[in-house]
Every structure is written in structure tokens, then in C-alpha cells.
Coordinates of C-alpha atoms in Angstrom, one line a residue:
Chain A
M6 CA 57.2 186.5 54.4
M7 CA 54.1 185.4 52.0
R8 CA 51.8 186.1 55.2
L9 CA 53.4 189.2 55.6
L10 CA 52.8 190.2 52.0
L11 CA 49.1 189.0 52.3
T12 CA 48.6 191.0 55.5
L13 CA 50.1 193.9 53.7
L14 CA 47.6 193.3 50.4
V15 CA 44.7 193.4 53.0
G16 CA 45.4 196.7 54.6
A17 CA 45.9 198.2 51.0
C18 CA 42.7 196.6 49.6
L19 CA 40.3 197.5 52.1
L20 CA 40.8 200.9 51.0
A21 CA 40.4 200.1 47.3
P22 CA 37.0 199.8 45.6
P23 CA 35.5 196.5 44.9
V24 CA 37.5 194.4 42.9
S25 CA 36.6 194.3 39.2
A26 CA 36.9 191.3 37.7
Q27 CA 40.5 190.4 36.5
N28 CA 42.5 193.1 37.8
G29 CA 44.4 192.8 40.9
P30 CA 45.0 190.2 43.7
L31 CA 42.1 188.0 44.5
R32 CA 39.9 190.0 46.7
I33 CA 36.2 190.5 47.5
V34 CA 35.6 193.8 49.8
I35 CA 32.2 193.6 51.2
T36 CA 31.2 197.0 51.0
E37 CA 28.0 198.7 49.6
G38 CA 27.2 198.6 46.3
V39 CA 26.7 195.7 43.8
I40 CA 29.7 193.6 43.1
E41 CA 30.3 191.1 40.4
P42 CA 30.5 187.7 41.9
L43 CA 33.7 186.2 42.1
P44 CA 33.9 183.2 39.6
F45 CA 35.6 179.8 41.4
A46 CA 36.1 176.3 40.7
V47 CA 36.0 173.5 43.2
P48 CA 36.7 170.2 41.6
D49 CA 35.7 166.8 43.6
L50 CA 38.1 166.4 46.2
I51 CA 40.3 163.6 45.6
G52 CA 40.6 160.4 47.9
A53 CA 42.6 157.1 47.2
T54 CA 39.5 154.9 47.5
P55 CA 36.1 155.1 45.7
E56 CA 34.5 155.9 49.3
A57 CA 36.9 158.4 49.7
N58 CA 36.0 159.7 46.1
Q59 CA 32.6 159.8 46.8
M60 CA 33.0 161.6 49.9
G61 CA 35.1 164.1 47.8
A62 CA 32.7 164.9 45.6
Q63 CA 30.1 165.5 48.4
L64 CA 32.2 167.8 50.2
A65 CA 32.8 169.7 46.7
R66 CA 29.2 170.2 46.5
V67 CA 28.9 171.7 50.2
I68 CA 32.0 173.7 49.9
A69 CA 30.3 175.1 46.7
A70 CA 27.2 175.6 47.9
D71 CA 28.5 177.7 51.1
L72 CA 30.4 180.1 49.0
A73 CA 27.9 180.5 45.9
G74 CA 25.0 181.0 48.6
T75 CA 26.9 184.3 50.0
G76 CA 26.0 186.0 46.6
L77 CA 29.9 187.0 46.6
F78 CA 31.1 184.1 44.9
R79 CA 29.8 182.3 41.5
E80 CA 30.5 178.5 40.8
I81 CA 32.1 177.3 37.3
P82 CA 30.4 174.1 36.6
S83 CA 32.6 171.1 36.3
T84 CA 31.5 170.5 32.8
A85 CA 33.5 173.7 31.9
F86 CA 36.7 172.4 33.4
I87 CA 39.6 172.0 31.0
S88 CA 41.9 170.0 33.4
Q89 CA 41.3 167.8 35.8
I90 CA 42.8 167.7 39.2
R91 CA 44.2 164.0 39.6
D92 CA 46.7 164.6 41.9
F93 CA 46.6 167.0 45.1
G94 CA 50.3 167.7 45.2
A95 CA 50.7 168.6 41.4
P96 CA 51.6 172.0 40.1
V97 CA 48.0 173.6 38.8
Q98 CA 47.7 174.1 35.2
Y99 CA 46.9 177.9 35.7
A100 CA 46.4 178.5 32.2
D101 CA 43.5 175.9 31.9
W102 CA 41.8 177.8 35.1
K103 CA 42.4 181.0 33.5
A104 CA 40.6 180.1 30.3
I105 CA 37.7 179.4 31.9
N106 CA 37.8 182.7 34.0
A107 CA 38.0 180.8 37.5
Q108 CA 39.4 183.4 39.3
A109 CA 40.1 181.3 42.6
L110 CA 40.8 177.3 42.4
I111 CA 40.0 175.1 45.1
T112 CA 41.5 171.7 45.6
G113 CA 41.5 169.1 48.0
S114 CA 42.2 165.7 49.2
V115 CA 40.2 163.3 51.3
S116 CA 40.8 160.2 53.4
Q117 CA 38.8 157.8 55.5
A118 CA 39.7 155.5 58.0
G119 CA 36.7 154.0 59.9
N120 CA 34.7 156.7 61.0
A121 CA 37.8 159.2 60.7
L122 CA 37.8 161.9 58.2
T123 CA 41.0 164.0 57.0
V124 CA 40.5 166.9 54.6
Q125 CA 43.4 168.9 53.0
F126 CA 43.0 171.9 50.6
R127 CA 44.4 174.6 48.7
V128 CA 43.2 177.8 47.5
Y129 CA 45.0 179.5 44.5
D130 CA 44.8 182.8 43.0
V131 CA 44.5 181.9 39.3
F132 CA 45.3 185.1 37.8
S133 CA 48.2 185.9 39.9
G134 CA 49.4 182.3 39.6
A135 CA 50.3 181.5 43.2
E136 CA 48.8 179.9 46.1
L137 CA 46.5 181.7 48.3
G138 CA 47.5 181.3 51.9
N139 CA 49.0 177.6 52.7
G140 CA 47.4 174.4 52.7
L141 CA 45.3 173.5 55.5
Q142 CA 44.1 170.2 56.9
F143 CA 41.1 169.6 59.3
S144 CA 40.5 166.4 60.8
G145 CA 36.9 165.1 62.0
S146 CA 34.4 162.3 61.7
V147 CA 32.8 160.9 58.6
D148 CA 29.4 161.5 60.2
G149 CA 30.2 165.1 60.6
W150 CA 31.3 165.4 57.1
R151 CA 29.0 168.7 56.3
R152 CA 30.9 170.4 59.0
M153 CA 34.6 169.6 57.3
A154 CA 33.1 171.1 54.4
H155 CA 32.1 174.1 56.2
K156 CA 35.4 174.4 57.8
V157 CA 37.1 174.6 54.2
A158 CA 34.5 177.1 52.9
D159 CA 35.1 179.4 56.0
A160 CA 38.5 179.1 55.3
V161 CA 38.3 180.1 51.5
Y162 CA 35.8 182.6 52.4
S163 CA 38.0 184.3 55.1
R164 CA 41.2 184.2 53.1
I165 CA 39.5 186.2 50.2
T166 CA 37.3 188.7 51.6
G167 CA 39.3 189.2 55.1
E168 CA 36.3 188.6 57.1
G169 CA 35.6 185.6 59.7
G170 CA 33.5 183.0 58.4
Y171 CA 30.3 181.6 59.4
F172 CA 29.3 178.4 57.3
D173 CA 30.3 176.0 60.5
S174 CA 27.6 177.2 62.6
R175 CA 24.1 176.1 63.6
V176 CA 20.9 177.8 64.0
V177 CA 18.4 177.2 66.8
F178 CA 14.6 178.2 65.8
V179 CA 10.6 177.5 66.4
S180 CA 9.4 174.7 64.3
E181 CA 5.9 175.6 63.5
S182 CA 3.1 173.7 62.0
G183 CA -0.5 173.7 61.7
P184 CA -3.0 176.8 61.0
K185 CA -2.4 180.3 62.9
D186 CA -4.9 179.6 65.2
Q187 CA -3.9 176.0 66.4
R188 CA -0.3 176.3 65.6
L189 CA 2.0 174.0 67.3
K190 CA 5.5 174.8 68.1
R191 CA 8.5 173.1 68.9
L192 CA 12.6 174.0 69.0
A193 CA 14.8 172.7 66.5
I194 CA 18.2 172.9 65.7
M195 CA 19.7 172.6 62.2
D196 CA 23.1 173.5 60.5
Y197 CA 23.2 177.1 59.2
D198 CA 22.1 175.9 55.9
G199 CA 19.2 174.0 57.1
A200 CA 20.7 170.6 57.1
N201 CA 20.7 168.2 59.9
V202 CA 17.5 169.3 61.6
Q203 CA 16.9 167.7 65.2
Y204 CA 13.9 168.8 67.4
L205 CA 14.9 169.8 70.9
T206 CA 11.2 169.7 72.6
D207 CA 7.8 168.3 71.7
S208 CA 5.0 170.9 70.7
S209 CA 2.8 170.2 73.8
S210 CA 3.4 173.9 75.0
I211 CA 4.3 177.0 73.2
V212 CA 7.9 177.7 73.1
L213 CA 9.4 181.2 72.0
A214 CA 12.3 182.7 70.8
P215 CA 15.5 180.5 71.4
R216 CA 19.0 182.1 72.0
F217 CA 22.6 180.5 72.2
S218 CA 25.0 180.7 75.0
P219 CA 28.0 182.3 73.9
T220 CA 29.7 178.7 73.5
G221 CA 26.9 177.4 71.4
D222 CA 26.1 174.3 74.1
R223 CA 23.1 175.9 75.8
V224 CA 19.8 177.7 74.8
L225 CA 17.8 179.9 76.6
Y226 CA 13.9 179.9 75.5
T227 CA 10.4 180.9 76.6
S228 CA 7.8 178.1 77.4
Y229 CA 4.4 177.8 78.3
E230 CA 5.3 174.4 80.0
T231 CA 4.3 175.4 83.6
G232 CA 1.1 177.0 82.6
S233 CA 2.4 180.7 81.7
P234 CA 5.4 181.9 80.0
R235 CA 8.8 181.4 81.9
I236 CA 12.4 181.0 80.9
F237 CA 14.2 177.8 80.4
V238 CA 17.7 177.0 79.9
L239 CA 18.4 173.6 77.7
D240 CA 21.8 171.7 77.4
I241 CA 21.7 170.9 73.6
G242 CA 23.8 167.8 74.1
Q243 CA 21.8 166.1 76.9
V244 CA 18.6 167.7 75.6
Q245 CA 17.7 168.5 79.3
R246 CA 15.9 171.6 80.2
R247 CA 15.0 173.4 83.6
V248 CA 13.1 176.3 84.3
L249 CA 14.8 179.6 85.4
D250 CA 12.4 182.1 87.1
T251 CA 9.2 180.5 89.2
T252 CA 8.4 183.5 90.7
E253 CA 4.5 183.6 91.6
G254 CA 2.3 185.8 89.9
T255 CA 4.9 186.9 87.2
M256 CA 5.4 185.6 83.8
S257 CA 9.1 185.7 82.3
F258 CA 9.8 185.9 78.8
A259 CA 12.9 187.2 76.0
P260 CA 16.1 185.8 77.5
R261 CA 19.5 186.4 76.5
F262 CA 22.9 185.3 77.7
A263 CA 25.3 187.7 78.7
P264 CA 28.7 187.3 77.1
D265 CA 29.9 185.6 80.2
G266 CA 27.1 182.8 79.6
R267 CA 26.5 182.8 83.6
T268 CA 23.8 185.9 83.5
V269 CA 20.8 186.0 81.8
L270 CA 19.0 189.0 80.6
Y271 CA 15.1 189.1 80.3
S272 CA 11.6 190.4 80.7
V273 CA 9.5 190.2 83.9
T274 CA 5.8 191.2 83.7
Q275 CA 4.0 191.7 87.1
G276 CA 0.8 193.2 87.3
G277 CA 0.7 194.2 84.0
N278 CA 3.8 195.7 83.8
T279 CA 7.0 194.6 82.2
D280 CA 10.6 195.7 83.3
L281 CA 14.2 194.1 82.6
Y282 CA 15.6 192.2 85.1
S283 CA 19.1 189.8 85.0
M284 CA 19.9 186.6 86.7
S285 CA 23.0 184.9 87.7
I286 CA 22.0 181.4 86.0
D287 CA 23.7 179.2 88.9
S288 CA 22.5 181.1 91.9
G289 CA 19.1 182.3 90.4
A290 CA 19.9 185.7 92.0
Q291 CA 18.0 188.3 90.3
T292 CA 18.5 191.8 89.9
R293 CA 16.0 194.3 88.5
L294 CA 17.4 196.7 86.0
T295 CA 14.6 198.8 85.1
S296 CA 11.4 200.3 87.0
D297 CA 9.4 202.2 84.6
P298 CA 5.3 201.9 84.0
S299 CA 6.4 201.4 80.3
I300 CA 6.9 198.1 78.5
E301 CA 10.8 197.2 78.6
T302 CA 11.6 194.1 76.5
A303 CA 13.9 192.2 74.0
P304 CA 17.2 193.0 75.8
S305 CA 20.7 192.1 74.2
Y306 CA 24.2 192.8 75.5
S307 CA 27.2 194.5 73.7
P308 CA 29.7 192.2 72.8
D309 CA 31.8 193.4 75.9
G310 CA 28.9 192.8 78.3
S311 CA 28.9 196.8 79.3
Q312 CA 26.1 197.5 77.8
I313 CA 22.3 196.5 76.8
V314 CA 20.3 197.8 74.2
F315 CA 16.5 196.9 74.3
E316 CA 13.0 198.1 73.5
S317 CA 10.8 200.4 75.3
D318 CA 7.6 202.1 74.9
R319 CA 8.2 205.1 77.3
S320 CA 7.8 207.8 74.6
G321 CA 4.6 206.4 73.6
T322 CA 5.6 204.2 70.9
P323 CA 8.2 201.2 71.1
Q324 CA 12.0 202.3 70.4
L325 CA 15.3 201.4 70.8
Y326 CA 17.6 202.5 73.8
I327 CA 20.7 201.7 75.0
M328 CA 22.1 201.8 79.1
S329 CA 24.7 200.6 81.3
A330 CA 24.7 196.6 81.6
G331 CA 23.8 197.3 85.4
G332 CA 20.8 199.6 84.6
G333 CA 20.7 203.7 84.8
E334 CA 19.3 206.4 82.9
P335 CA 18.9 204.9 79.0
R336 CA 19.4 206.9 76.0
R337 CA 17.3 206.6 72.9
I338 CA 18.8 205.6 69.6
S339 CA 15.8 205.2 67.4
F340 CA 14.3 208.4 66.1
G341 CA 13.0 207.4 62.8
Q342 CA 9.3 207.2 61.5
G343 CA 7.6 204.0 63.0
R344 CA 8.2 201.4 65.5
Y345 CA 11.0 199.6 66.4
G346 CA 11.7 196.2 68.1
T347 CA 13.9 193.2 68.8
P348 CA 17.3 195.1 69.0
V349 CA 20.4 192.9 68.6
W350 CA 23.9 193.9 69.1
S351 CA 26.2 192.4 66.5
P352 CA 28.9 190.3 67.5
R353 CA 31.3 193.2 65.9
G354 CA 29.9 195.5 68.1
D355 CA 29.5 198.1 65.6
M356 CA 25.9 197.9 64.7
I357 CA 22.3 197.1 66.1
A358 CA 19.7 195.1 64.0
F359 CA 16.0 195.4 64.5
T360 CA 12.7 195.1 63.4
K361 CA 11.0 198.2 62.2
Q362 CA 7.2 198.6 61.6
N363 CA 6.1 201.4 59.3
K364 CA 2.9 202.3 57.4
G365 CA 1.9 198.7 57.6
R366 CA 5.0 197.0 56.7
F367 CA 7.4 195.4 58.2
H368 CA 11.3 195.8 57.6
I369 CA 14.6 194.1 59.0
G370 CA 17.0 196.9 59.6
V371 CA 20.6 198.0 60.8
M372 CA 21.8 200.8 62.5
R373 CA 24.8 202.2 64.0
T374 CA 25.0 202.2 67.9
D375 CA 24.4 205.7 68.3
G376 CA 21.3 205.3 66.1
S377 CA 23.1 206.9 62.7
E378 CA 23.1 205.4 59.3
E379 CA 19.9 203.5 59.8
R380 CA 19.4 201.1 56.9
L381 CA 16.1 198.9 56.1
L382 CA 17.5 195.5 54.6
T383 CA 13.8 193.9 53.5
A384 CA 10.4 194.9 53.4
S385 CA 7.2 192.8 53.9
F386 CA 4.0 191.7 55.3
L387 CA 5.8 190.5 58.5
D388 CA 9.6 190.3 58.8
E389 CA 10.6 189.9 62.5
G390 CA 13.5 188.8 65.0
P391 CA 17.0 189.5 63.3
T392 CA 19.6 187.3 64.5
W393 CA 23.5 188.0 63.6
A394 CA 26.0 185.0 61.5
P395 CA 29.2 184.9 63.7
N396 CA 30.9 187.4 61.6
G397 CA 28.4 190.1 61.6
R398 CA 27.9 190.3 57.9
V399 CA 24.4 188.2 57.6
I400 CA 21.3 188.5 59.3
M401 CA 18.7 185.9 59.4
F402 CA 15.0 186.5 60.1
A403 CA 11.5 185.1 59.8
R404 CA 9.0 186.3 57.5
E405 CA 5.4 185.4 57.8
T406 CA 3.0 185.1 54.8
Q407 CA -0.2 187.4 54.9
G408 CA -3.8 186.0 55.7
A409 CA -5.6 182.8 56.6
A410 CA -3.1 180.6 55.0
G411 CA 0.0 182.6 56.5
R412 CA 3.0 180.5 57.1
S413 CA 6.3 181.6 58.6
A414 CA 9.9 180.8 57.2
L415 CA 13.6 181.6 57.6
Y416 CA 15.6 183.9 55.4
S417 CA 19.1 185.5 55.6
V418 CA 20.0 188.7 54.1
D419 CA 23.7 190.6 54.1
I420 CA 23.9 193.6 55.8
T421 CA 24.1 195.6 52.8
G422 CA 20.7 194.5 51.6
R423 CA 22.0 191.7 49.1
N424 CA 21.4 188.4 49.0
L425 CA 17.9 187.6 50.2
K426 CA 17.3 184.3 50.3
A427 CA 15.0 181.6 52.1
I428 CA 16.5 178.8 54.3
T429 CA 14.5 175.4 53.7
T430 CA 13.2 173.9 56.6
P431 CA 10.6 170.9 56.9
D432 CA 8.0 172.8 58.5
G433 CA 7.3 176.4 59.3
A434 CA 9.9 178.1 60.9
S435 CA 10.2 181.3 63.3
D436 CA 12.4 183.1 66.0
P437 CA 16.0 181.8 64.7
A438 CA 19.0 182.5 66.6
W439 CA 22.3 181.8 64.9
S440 CA 25.2 180.0 67.0
P441 CA 28.8 181.3 67.3
L442 CA 31.3 179.5 64.8
Q443 CA 31.8 175.9 66.4
N444 CA 35.3 174.8 67.1
Chain B
M27 CA -32.7 179.0 93.9
S28 CA -31.9 176.9 96.5
I29 CA -28.5 176.2 97.7
I30 CA -29.2 172.6 97.2
T31 CA -29.9 173.2 93.7
K32 CA -27.3 175.6 92.9
I33 CA -24.6 173.2 94.5
T34 CA -26.0 170.4 92.1
T35 CA -25.8 172.8 89.1
V36 CA -22.3 173.4 89.8
A37 CA -21.6 169.8 90.6
L38 CA -22.8 169.1 87.0
V39 CA -20.9 171.9 85.1
L40 CA -17.9 170.5 86.9
A41 CA -18.7 166.8 86.1
M42 CA -19.3 168.2 82.1
A43 CA -16.3 170.0 82.1
A44 CA -14.2 167.0 83.4
C45 CA -15.7 165.0 80.6
T46 CA -14.4 167.6 78.0
N47 CA -11.6 170.0 78.7
A48 CA -10.1 169.6 81.8
G49 CA -9.7 173.1 83.8
R50 CA -11.9 175.1 81.0
L51 CA -15.6 175.5 81.0
G52 CA -17.0 176.2 77.9
G53 CA -20.4 176.4 77.0
G54 CA -20.8 173.1 75.4
P55 CA -23.7 171.5 74.5
G56 CA -26.2 171.6 77.7
S57 CA -28.4 169.0 78.7
A58 CA -27.6 166.6 81.3
G59 CA -31.0 165.9 81.1
A60 CA -31.8 166.5 85.2
G61 CA -33.1 169.8 84.5
S62 CA -36.5 171.0 86.0
G63 CA -38.5 173.4 84.3
S64 CA -37.4 175.1 81.2
V65 CA -34.0 175.8 82.4
I66 CA -31.4 173.2 81.7
P67 CA -28.5 173.2 84.1
G68 CA -25.2 174.2 82.7
S69 CA -26.9 175.5 79.6
A70 CA -26.7 179.1 78.5
N71 CA -30.1 179.6 79.7
D72 CA -28.7 178.8 83.4
P73 CA -27.8 182.1 84.6
T74 CA -25.4 180.3 87.1
S75 CA -23.4 178.5 84.4
P76 CA -20.0 179.3 82.5
A77 CA -21.9 179.1 79.2
Y78 CA -24.3 181.9 80.4
F79 CA -21.3 184.0 81.4
Q80 CA -19.7 183.3 78.0
Q81 CA -22.7 183.7 76.0
A82 CA -25.1 186.2 77.6
I83 CA -22.9 188.3 80.0
G84 CA -19.7 187.8 77.3
D85 CA -16.4 186.8 78.3
R86 CA -14.3 189.1 76.3
V87 CA -13.6 192.8 75.9
L88 CA -11.7 194.1 72.8
F89 CA -9.0 196.4 72.6
A90 CA -8.0 199.3 69.9
V91 CA -4.6 199.2 68.1
D92 CA -1.9 199.1 70.5
Q93 CA -4.1 200.2 73.6
S94 CA -4.8 198.5 76.7
T95 CA -7.5 201.1 77.8
L96 CA -11.2 200.0 78.3
S97 CA -13.7 201.4 76.3
S98 CA -17.1 202.5 77.9
E99 CA -18.6 199.2 76.0
A100 CA -15.8 197.1 77.6
Q101 CA -16.5 198.4 81.0
G102 CA -20.1 197.5 80.6
V103 CA -19.3 194.2 79.9
L104 CA -16.8 193.7 82.8
D105 CA -19.6 195.3 84.9
G106 CA -21.6 192.2 84.0
Q107 CA -18.5 189.8 84.7
A108 CA -18.1 191.6 88.6
R109 CA -21.9 190.9 89.1
W110 CA -21.9 187.2 87.8
L111 CA -18.6 186.6 89.7
G112 CA -20.3 188.1 92.7
T113 CA -23.2 185.9 92.6
N114 CA -21.3 183.1 91.6
A115 CA -18.4 183.1 94.4
D116 CA -17.3 179.4 93.8
Y117 CA -15.7 180.3 90.4
V118 CA -12.1 181.9 89.9
A119 CA -10.9 183.1 86.7
V120 CA -7.8 183.4 84.4
I121 CA -8.0 186.2 82.2
E122 CA -6.2 185.9 79.1
G123 CA -4.6 188.9 77.2
H124 CA -4.0 188.5 73.6
A125 CA -2.7 191.0 70.5
D126 CA -3.4 190.8 67.1
E127 CA -0.2 189.8 64.6
Q128 CA 0.7 193.7 63.8
G129 CA 4.0 193.9 66.5
T130 CA 6.7 191.7 67.4
R131 CA 6.5 188.6 69.5
E132 CA 7.9 190.1 72.6
Y133 CA 6.0 193.6 72.4
N134 CA 2.8 191.5 72.2
L135 CA 3.4 189.3 74.8
A136 CA 4.1 192.4 77.2
L137 CA 1.0 194.1 75.4
G138 CA -1.1 191.3 76.1
A139 CA -0.2 191.2 79.5
R140 CA -1.4 194.9 80.2
R141 CA -4.8 193.9 78.4
A142 CA -5.1 191.0 80.7
N143 CA -4.2 193.3 83.9
A144 CA -6.4 196.1 82.7
A145 CA -9.6 193.7 83.0
R146 CA -8.5 192.5 86.3
E147 CA -7.9 195.6 88.0
Y148 CA -11.3 196.9 86.8
L149 CA -13.0 193.9 88.0
I150 CA -11.1 194.1 91.4
S151 CA -12.5 197.8 91.2
R152 CA -16.2 196.3 90.9
G153 CA -15.7 194.0 94.0
V154 CA -14.2 190.8 92.7
A155 CA -11.5 189.4 95.1
P156 CA -8.1 189.9 93.7
N157 CA -7.2 185.9 94.5
R158 CA -10.2 185.0 92.4
L159 CA -8.2 186.4 89.4
K160 CA -5.2 185.6 87.7
T161 CA -4.0 186.6 84.3
I162 CA -1.8 185.2 81.5
S163 CA -0.7 186.8 78.1
Y164 CA -0.5 185.0 75.1
G165 CA 0.7 187.7 73.0
K166 CA -0.4 187.1 69.3
E167 CA 0.3 183.2 69.9
R168 CA -3.2 182.4 69.9
P169 CA -5.4 184.3 67.6
I170 CA -9.3 183.4 67.0
E171 CA -9.5 184.9 63.8
I172 CA -6.7 184.3 61.1
C173 CA -7.2 186.9 58.5
S174 CA -5.1 189.5 58.2
E175 CA -7.4 192.3 58.2
E176 CA -8.7 194.7 60.7
A177 CA -11.9 192.5 60.7
C178 CA -10.1 189.8 62.6
Y179 CA -7.2 191.9 64.1
A180 CA -10.4 193.7 66.1
K181 CA -11.2 190.5 67.5
N182 CA -7.8 189.2 68.1
R183 CA -7.0 192.3 70.4
R184 CA -8.9 191.0 73.5
A185 CA -8.9 190.0 77.2
V186 CA -10.8 186.8 77.8
T187 CA -12.1 185.8 81.1
V188 CA -11.8 182.0 81.4
L189 CA -13.7 180.5 84.6
S190 CA -12.5 177.6 86.1
G191 CA -12.4 175.8 89.4
G192 CA -15.6 176.1 91.4
L193 CA -16.2 174.7 94.8
A194 CA -12.5 175.0 95.6
G195 CA -12.5 178.8 95.2

């Protein structure tokens, strides 16, 4: 019954304007326009031992960072709390939380046994004086404690926005060091928020543009390991890699998985001309998809695998085109001023993110799949290579600064253009690719 | 130059290359000390040396923004390269195509390949055997100038003919 009511509320609220601070049910509708971040409190999760309490404090910090990091929520610091949560099961003193304007309250408990970690949490709609959804429990390992925090934050985000979460996800990227003319590159993987960086290759060869498989366990990328650019597949768990295309006299690059996880879409250059191909990753069988004297590259499948968006300069400048997954006559979708590249289909299927170059500036933008409603989200000397968060609401990209000391770093931005922020990485970073939500 | 001298020169150059940078013959400081007369084998004064190719003939051609067509100046440089390769038939070459940083990574890789191929096709049209010329694109990954101004970009939009091999060719 409670679920049904909530569902009905969701339906009603999606049509309503963004909530104002203290009216109506607890709800953030992600639309255009500036909204007031929703104030929330997340007291340290409660444990039965000092060790568990310590873990509970860490978990609360990561949950708060996830939520506040979206720009849609604002944390109320614990110094403002009137009442403390000492018992996860005890009734909440709503008046105490209302008094400090905490519209959402997240409480939790944590227990540790060896390397096993169990987390329970509840979300309260303080101003309605009711729990929002039912309490949930997650089990995992102490080593993977950050993932537990991300799962809680995903559930809270999801309940309040009605959107899927994206915190329990990873990003594979190119870690960069050294000056521009001697840059060293190696593949790295990290949590979406920059934690837990691990390196997947060394920097003895140039590596470019890694892309996750649909299940997040493998990565496609381009490497100069064999002397010229070739596409590779790497198993993340085993850290084992193999070259996929060794056709003599060609180079291959810009690989991306099909939604089936077994087909690879990529570019092949032969005799100076670049076209699109697909390959069965198991058999190695290749299919040529375009045969034009122009450059065709940066392909990306629609989430249902039926169509491909890509970049081509057949019109004279690089523009975006969509064609059937099997090839055929493409239709142009970008018509604005400037040059368009690196199109990426959103996981929701509704939009294309791209890089746009116009009047000496670079932008990350989004448009509908028919090219309408183009919206530029960023502007800088060099922004490039968008990748979608699993919920299709946030985009990560690389920004390189100008000049001899230029350095590349990762940023994320909402598809509304709000909440632009840098992701901290140990070295320079480029070519991010966001994983699907982890299981 | 006698055949013997020529072989000696090539061998010297190769020996030097082995000491410095495998597979790539730069115009490093010449002088293996065995020169006769005023020409030091392997130096930029030795017309059969990669150093001469690099410095006197010119190992690179430059391109306009987004273009892969060869200017008349570029064609002049490539004419010289073709003549040199015709005379020094022991050498093979890899033509490296490059782009400036204005442009996306993927597009620049493809553009660099176009430029390398344009230079290769031209050399073939001037009589160099196709099997002596390979290409590779580095896109915007290997600029030689690092400022973010046209003065640097112009030098980065290039196709560089890098000699290698020798006797095996």
C-alpha cells in the first residue's frame, strides 16, 4: 500500500515544478533551471562495537559526499544536530530534525564480523513525519566498504529523485604524466568519485580511449603496443589483454562494445582512409560498415543495439550521423555552427552527448537523437570525450588546459549544465569511460 | 663514391644507430673518426647519411589546418626525399602523420593517417617503391612544439619521414 502511494506520488510530482524548500512530499525533480539543494542529515551509522562505530562514521561521510556531490542535496553538519541517533530501531524525533531544516534524514546501522560487513539504513521524510520507502540491508566485505556507502547513497538518491543511481560505479581512464611532447599514458580504473585508483597497463606504449563492456568486466582500448594503433580487449579481473585486429597495413582505433558485449564497433584506417567496421569478439570476423573516402570514426551504439551514431567529415567538416547497426545510408543529425565529434548515445536512449568545437573553444553538449534541442554544457580551451553516468543524468569528460604546461583532468557536469566539478586523480587524466552500475 | 665506401658508410651509420636509438636513425653527432677528406661519414655533410636527409633535404612537410593536401613547398621537400631514397635504395621509411591539439583524439588520429598517406602517395608517384614506405598516425599524441598557439600548431601538423633499416631493404 505504501509502495503504491509512493508510485502515485511519483507520477504526480513528475509533472509538477521543482519542489520548493518546505512544501509537499520529499522529492527532487531533475529538470532544467536552478533548484535549491535539498537539506539532509546523515548521522554516523551505529555499530555495536567501537570498530563498527568507526566504520559507521566512514560510511556516513561517503554517503554524504555522494549526495552532496550531485549538487541536488546539501548536507547539514552534525554540529547542528539537536538529537542524536543512538538506536537504529527507535522512533525518530522528527521535531528535532525539522528544527534544523533537515528535510531528509538517513539513519543506519553497521555490523562487522571478520571481513563481512552488513549495513542497514532507513530514509525519513522529516516534514511528512514518515519513513520514505522501507529500510534496506546490504551485505559485503569490509575491504569493499565504500561500495556499501555508494549503494546506500544510490538508494537514497533513487527514492528522492525517482531516477536510477550512479554512485556504485567505476571509471576507466588514461592516466597521464610528463610534459605534452613526452607524455606517458597508462590505463587506470577508479571508483566514480576518484577513490581506489588502480593501474591496468604500464606506460611503455601510448594507450587511448578505454571503453567498458556492458557488464563492466572488460575494457576495449587502443594501444601502440604492436607499433601502430590497434584495438585491444582487457579483462579487468585478470588484468589480461589481447590484441583484436592485426590486419597488416592498417591501424584500428576508437573501439566500443555493442550492448550484447560480443560485438565491437571500431575504426579501421587503410591507405589513409578511415571507415567503420564491426567485429565478433569471439570469432574475429569483421564486417565493413562504411565505404566512403571521408573519415568515419568515434562510433557508439544505441542502447538497443539497432543504430550507430558516429562522426564523419563527408560534408567537409566533422559532423554527427546516425545509421542502422548493419550500415546503410546515414542521416546527419548535427547542423549547428562548428565541428562535432565523439558522439555517445545515452544509456536512456534519449540523447547524444558530443564534443563541439566552435570559434576556438571546445564544448561538451547534448542533443536529442534527431539533433534537436542542442544544449552546450561546458566551454573551455579544450573539453573532450563525454561519457554518461549509468543513469544518463551526469556526464564526465576530460579538460586540458592551454599552453606549454597544459594538463588534462577529469570533470563531471549534469546534463542540465549545472554542478561542474573536477574529479581528483593522482596524475593528469583523460579519456574517461563510466561503467554501468555494479551488481 | 665506390660501392665499398658506400657499404662502409651504411654500416657505420647502422652501427651508430644501434648505439643510440634502435630502429631510428637520427642525425646525431657524427664522426666515427674514420672519415676521409672533409666529409665525415654519417654526418649531415655526408649526402648518403640520414642526418643529411633530415637536415639538408628535410624530413618533414607541414599542413594547413584540417588539411592533408600538399603545398608546392611540401611537394618540393618530398621531391628531394624521393631523389634521396632513389639513390639510397637500402633505406626504408615510416611516414609519421601528426595533428595539432585542436580537434578530438579520434579525428586527429584519422587526420594524421591522411597526412602520412598523402606524403606516401606522393613519394610513390615520384618513383619510390611502395613496399619501402609504411605509415603510422600519432594524431595529437606527439607534438614537437607545446605552446597553444598557431606558431606551434603549424609545426605540429606534419608528416615526418623516418628512415630505418638499410641493408635489409
